[in-house]
Amino acid sequence: MTMTDLLAASDISTAINACKAKDSFSLKTFFATVGLSKKSPPEIEKVFKMLDQDKSGFIEQDELQLFLQKFSKGARALTAAETKAFLMAGDMDGDGKIGWEDCHHNVEYTEAYSLRC
């Protein structure tokens, strides 16, 4: 399974292009642009499992650095600052990694945020 099995290739391309510059990545904007905030929990979980490269049940810092590349092979790696900000925003329970519950909460938050804007 690939990301384009769940998300539109054009939405992924738009999201990747919006954060080509270093330190321009925004978690909320990216999730909204790729359409993840409109997906069902089972679909979001499939994306989470694709991002969890080592199948530990968590997305750790080293996996976050390569986050964009999981959506598009030619995408850049996140900077150290972006990775830290992503981890701080995504780690709801403070364990230093993003689990399924953290991820699900962030996508739901993004959807609510998008509806308010």
PDB file of C-alpha atoms in Angstrom:
ATOM      1  CA  MET A   1       0.000   0.000   0.000  1.00  0.00           C
ATOM      2  CA  THR A   2       1.182   3.521  -0.780  1.00  0.00           C
ATOM      3  CA  MET A   3       0.039   6.955   0.308  1.00  0.00           C
ATOM      4  CA  THR A   4      -1.648   7.492  -3.049  1.00  0.00           C
ATOM      5  CA  ASP A   5      -3.890   4.520  -2.300  1.00  0.00           C
ATOM      6  CA  LEU A   6      -5.416   6.661   0.456  1.00  0.00           C
ATOM      7  CA  LEU A   7      -4.679  10.260  -0.520  1.00  0.00           C
ATOM      8  CA  ALA A   8      -4.920  12.084  -3.835  1.00  0.00           C
ATOM      9  CA  ALA A   9      -1.570  12.444  -5.586  1.00  0.00           C
ATOM     10  CA  SER A  10      -2.417  16.047  -6.467  1.00  0.00           C
ATOM     11  CA  ASP A  11      -3.089  16.887  -2.794  1.00  0.00           C
ATOM     12  CA  ILE A  12       0.187  15.265  -1.753  1.00  0.00           C
ATOM     13  CA  SER A  13       2.053  17.228  -4.433  1.00  0.00           C
ATOM     14  CA  THR A  14       0.442  20.499  -3.310  1.00  0.00           C
ATOM     15  CA  ALA A  15       1.325  19.814   0.328  1.00  0.00           C
ATOM     16  CA  ILE A  16       4.930  18.884  -0.491  1.00  0.00           C
ATOM     17  CA  ASN A  17       5.371  21.960  -2.695  1.00  0.00           C
ATOM     18  CA  ALA A  18       3.995  24.203   0.072  1.00  0.00           C
ATOM     19  CA  CYS A  19       6.833  23.203   2.393  1.00  0.00           C
ATOM     20  CA  LYS A  20       9.802  22.913   0.032  1.00  0.00           C
ATOM     21  CA  ALA A  21      11.708  25.657   1.818  1.00  0.00           C
ATOM     22  CA  LYS A  22      13.556  24.710   4.983  1.00  0.00           C
ATOM     23  CA  ASP A  23      11.639  25.453   8.175  1.00  0.00           C
ATOM     24  CA  SER A  24       8.362  25.990   6.285  1.00  0.00           C
ATOM     25  CA  PHE A  25       6.636  22.759   7.394  1.00  0.00           C
ATOM     26  CA  SER A  26       3.362  23.166   9.309  1.00  0.00           C
ATOM     27  CA  LEU A  27       1.733  20.045  10.715  1.00  0.00           C
ATOM     28  CA  LYS A  28      -1.797  21.480  10.627  1.00  0.00           C
ATOM     29  CA  THR A  29      -1.433  22.845   7.114  1.00  0.00           C
ATOM     30  CA  PHE A  30       0.125  19.650   5.784  1.00  0.00           C
ATOM     31  CA  PHE A  31      -2.574  17.363   7.253  1.00  0.00           C
ATOM     32  CA  ALA A  32      -5.328  19.613   5.900  1.00  0.00           C
ATOM     33  CA  THR A  33      -3.742  19.944   2.440  1.00  0.00           C
ATOM     34  CA  VAL A  34      -3.160  16.216   1.899  1.00  0.00           C
ATOM     35  CA  GLY A  35      -6.757  15.560   2.962  1.00  0.00           C
ATOM     36  CA  LEU A  36      -5.871  13.484   6.002  1.00  0.00           C
ATOM     37  CA  SER A  37      -8.248  15.479   8.188  1.00  0.00           C
ATOM     38  CA  LYS A  38     -11.145  14.233   6.030  1.00  0.00           C
ATOM     39  CA  LYS A  39     -10.262  10.548   6.399  1.00  0.00           C
ATOM     40  CA  SER A  40     -11.864   7.990   8.693  1.00  0.00           C
ATOM     41  CA  PRO A  41      -9.969   6.667  11.731  1.00  0.00           C
ATOM     42  CA  PRO A  42      -9.206   3.342   9.967  1.00  0.00           C
ATOM     43  CA  GLU A  43      -7.742   5.246   6.979  1.00  0.00           C
ATOM     44  CA  ILE A  44      -5.703   7.478   9.276  1.00  0.00           C
ATOM     45  CA  GLU A  45      -4.407   4.387  11.045  1.00  0.00           C
ATOM     46  CA  LYS A  46      -3.236   2.953   7.705  1.00  0.00           C
ATOM     47  CA  VAL A  47      -1.257   6.138   7.062  1.00  0.00           C
ATOM     48  CA  PHE A  48       0.155   5.974  10.601  1.00  0.00           C
ATOM     49  CA  LYS A  49       1.337   2.411  10.004  1.00  0.00           C
ATOM     50  CA  MET A  50       3.079   3.469   6.785  1.00  0.00           C
ATOM     51  CA  LEU A  51       4.881   6.232   8.681  1.00  0.00           C
ATOM     52  CA  ASP A  52       5.921   3.830  11.455  1.00  0.00           C
ATOM     53  CA  GLN A  53       8.866   2.433   9.502  1.00  0.00           C
ATOM     54  CA  ASP A  54      10.187   0.124  12.227  1.00  0.00           C
ATOM     55  CA  LYS A  55       6.688  -1.146  13.108  1.00  0.00           C
ATOM     56  CA  SER A  56       7.223  -0.269  16.781  1.00  0.00           C
ATOM     57  CA  GLY A  57       3.741   1.201  17.122  1.00  0.00           C
ATOM     58  CA  PHE A  58       5.258   4.663  17.441  1.00  0.00           C
ATOM     59  CA  ILE A  59       6.691   7.303  15.153  1.00  0.00           C
ATOM     60  CA  GLU A  60      10.003   8.338  16.663  1.00  0.00           C
ATOM     61  CA  GLN A  61      12.214  11.341  15.944  1.00  0.00           C
ATOM     62  CA  ASP A  62      14.282   9.654  13.215  1.00  0.00           C
ATOM     63  CA  GLU A  63      11.087   8.606  11.410  1.00  0.00           C
ATOM     64  CA  LEU A  64       9.701  12.150  11.716  1.00  0.00           C
ATOM     65  CA  GLN A  65      12.746  13.584   9.953  1.00  0.00           C
ATOM     66  CA  LEU A  66      11.812  11.496   6.902  1.00  0.00           C
ATOM     67  CA  PHE A  67       8.083  12.221   7.213  1.00  0.00           C
ATOM     68  CA  LEU A  68       7.737  14.125   3.919  1.00  0.00           C
ATOM     69  CA  GLN A  69       9.651  11.427   2.035  1.00  0.00           C
ATOM     70  CA  LYS A  70       7.012   8.878   3.019  1.00  0.00           C
ATOM     71  CA  PHE A  71       4.514  10.957   1.054  1.00  0.00           C
ATOM     72  CA  SER A  72       6.799  11.728  -1.901  1.00  0.00           C
ATOM     73  CA  LYS A  73      10.159  10.067  -2.605  1.00  0.00           C
ATOM     74  CA  GLY A  74      11.868  13.262  -3.766  1.00  0.00           C
ATOM     75  CA  ALA A  75      10.753  15.366  -0.808  1.00  0.00           C
ATOM     76  CA  ARG A  76      13.239  16.910   1.567  1.00  0.00           C
ATOM     77  CA  ALA A  77      13.926  15.770   5.106  1.00  0.00           C
ATOM     78  CA  LEU A  78      12.508  17.897   7.887  1.00  0.00           C
ATOM     79  CA  THR A  79      15.025  20.159   9.614  1.00  0.00           C
ATOM     80  CA  ALA A  80      15.976  19.544  13.237  1.00  0.00           C
ATOM     81  CA  ALA A  81      13.777  22.483  14.281  1.00  0.00           C
ATOM     82  CA  GLU A  82      10.799  21.192  12.272  1.00  0.00           C
ATOM     83  CA  THR A  83      11.256  17.695  13.646  1.00  0.00           C
ATOM     84  CA  LYS A  84      11.374  18.997  17.219  1.00  0.00           C
ATOM     85  CA  ALA A  85       8.284  21.166  16.680  1.00  0.00           C
ATOM     86  CA  PHE A  86       6.436  18.230  15.071  1.00  0.00           C
ATOM     87  CA  LEU A  87       7.311  15.977  17.998  1.00  0.00           C
ATOM     88  CA  MET A  88       6.288  18.596  20.553  1.00  0.00           C
ATOM     89  CA  ALA A  89       2.961  19.179  18.779  1.00  0.00           C
ATOM     90  CA  GLY A  90       2.271  15.523  18.080  1.00  0.00           C
ATOM     91  CA  ASP A  91       3.336  13.867  21.331  1.00  0.00           C
ATOM     92  CA  MET A  92       0.239  14.303  23.462  1.00  0.00           C
ATOM     93  CA  ASP A  93       1.347  12.089  26.358  1.00  0.00           C
ATOM     94  CA  GLY A  94       4.918  13.382  26.626  1.00  0.00           C
ATOM     95  CA  ASP A  95       6.686  10.060  26.051  1.00  0.00           C
ATOM     96  CA  GLY A  96       8.990  11.420  23.334  1.00  0.00           C
ATOM     97  CA  LYS A  97       7.290   9.628  20.456  1.00  0.00           C
ATOM     98  CA  ILE A  98       3.989   9.729  18.597  1.00  0.00           C
ATOM     99  CA  GLY A  99       1.672   6.783  19.110  1.00  0.00           C
ATOM    100  CA  TRP A 100      -1.581   6.016  17.333  1.00  0.00           C
ATOM    101  CA  GLU A 101      -3.650   7.892  19.926  1.00  0.00           C
ATOM    102  CA  ASP A 102      -1.416  10.953  19.596  1.00  0.00           C
ATOM    103  CA  CYS A 103      -1.692  10.825  15.806  1.00  0.00           C
ATOM    104  CA  HIS A 104      -5.458  10.361  15.812  1.00  0.00           C
ATOM    105  CA  HIS A 105      -5.877  13.277  18.222  1.00  0.00           C
ATOM    106  CA  ASN A 106      -3.731  15.558  16.025  1.00  0.00           C
ATOM    107  CA  VAL A 107      -5.697  14.745  12.888  1.00  0.00           C
ATOM    108  CA  GLU A 108      -8.983  15.386  14.713  1.00  0.00           C
ATOM    109  CA  TYR A 109      -7.568  18.680  16.040  1.00  0.00           C
ATOM    110  CA  THR A 110      -6.513  19.668  12.528  1.00  0.00           C
ATOM    111  CA  GLU A 111     -10.023  18.972  11.248  1.00  0.00           C
ATOM    112  CA  ALA A 112     -11.571  21.106  13.994  1.00  0.00           C
ATOM    113  CA  TYR A 113      -8.997  23.844  13.347  1.00  0.00           C
ATOM    114  CA  SER A 114      -9.766  23.782   9.615  1.00  0.00           C
ATOM    115  CA  LEU A 115     -13.477  24.110  10.304  1.00  0.00           C
ATOM    116  CA  ARG A 116     -12.916  27.180  12.476  1.00  0.00           C
ATOM    117  CA  CYS A 117     -10.763  28.991   9.899  1.00  0.00           C
TER     118      CYS A 117
END
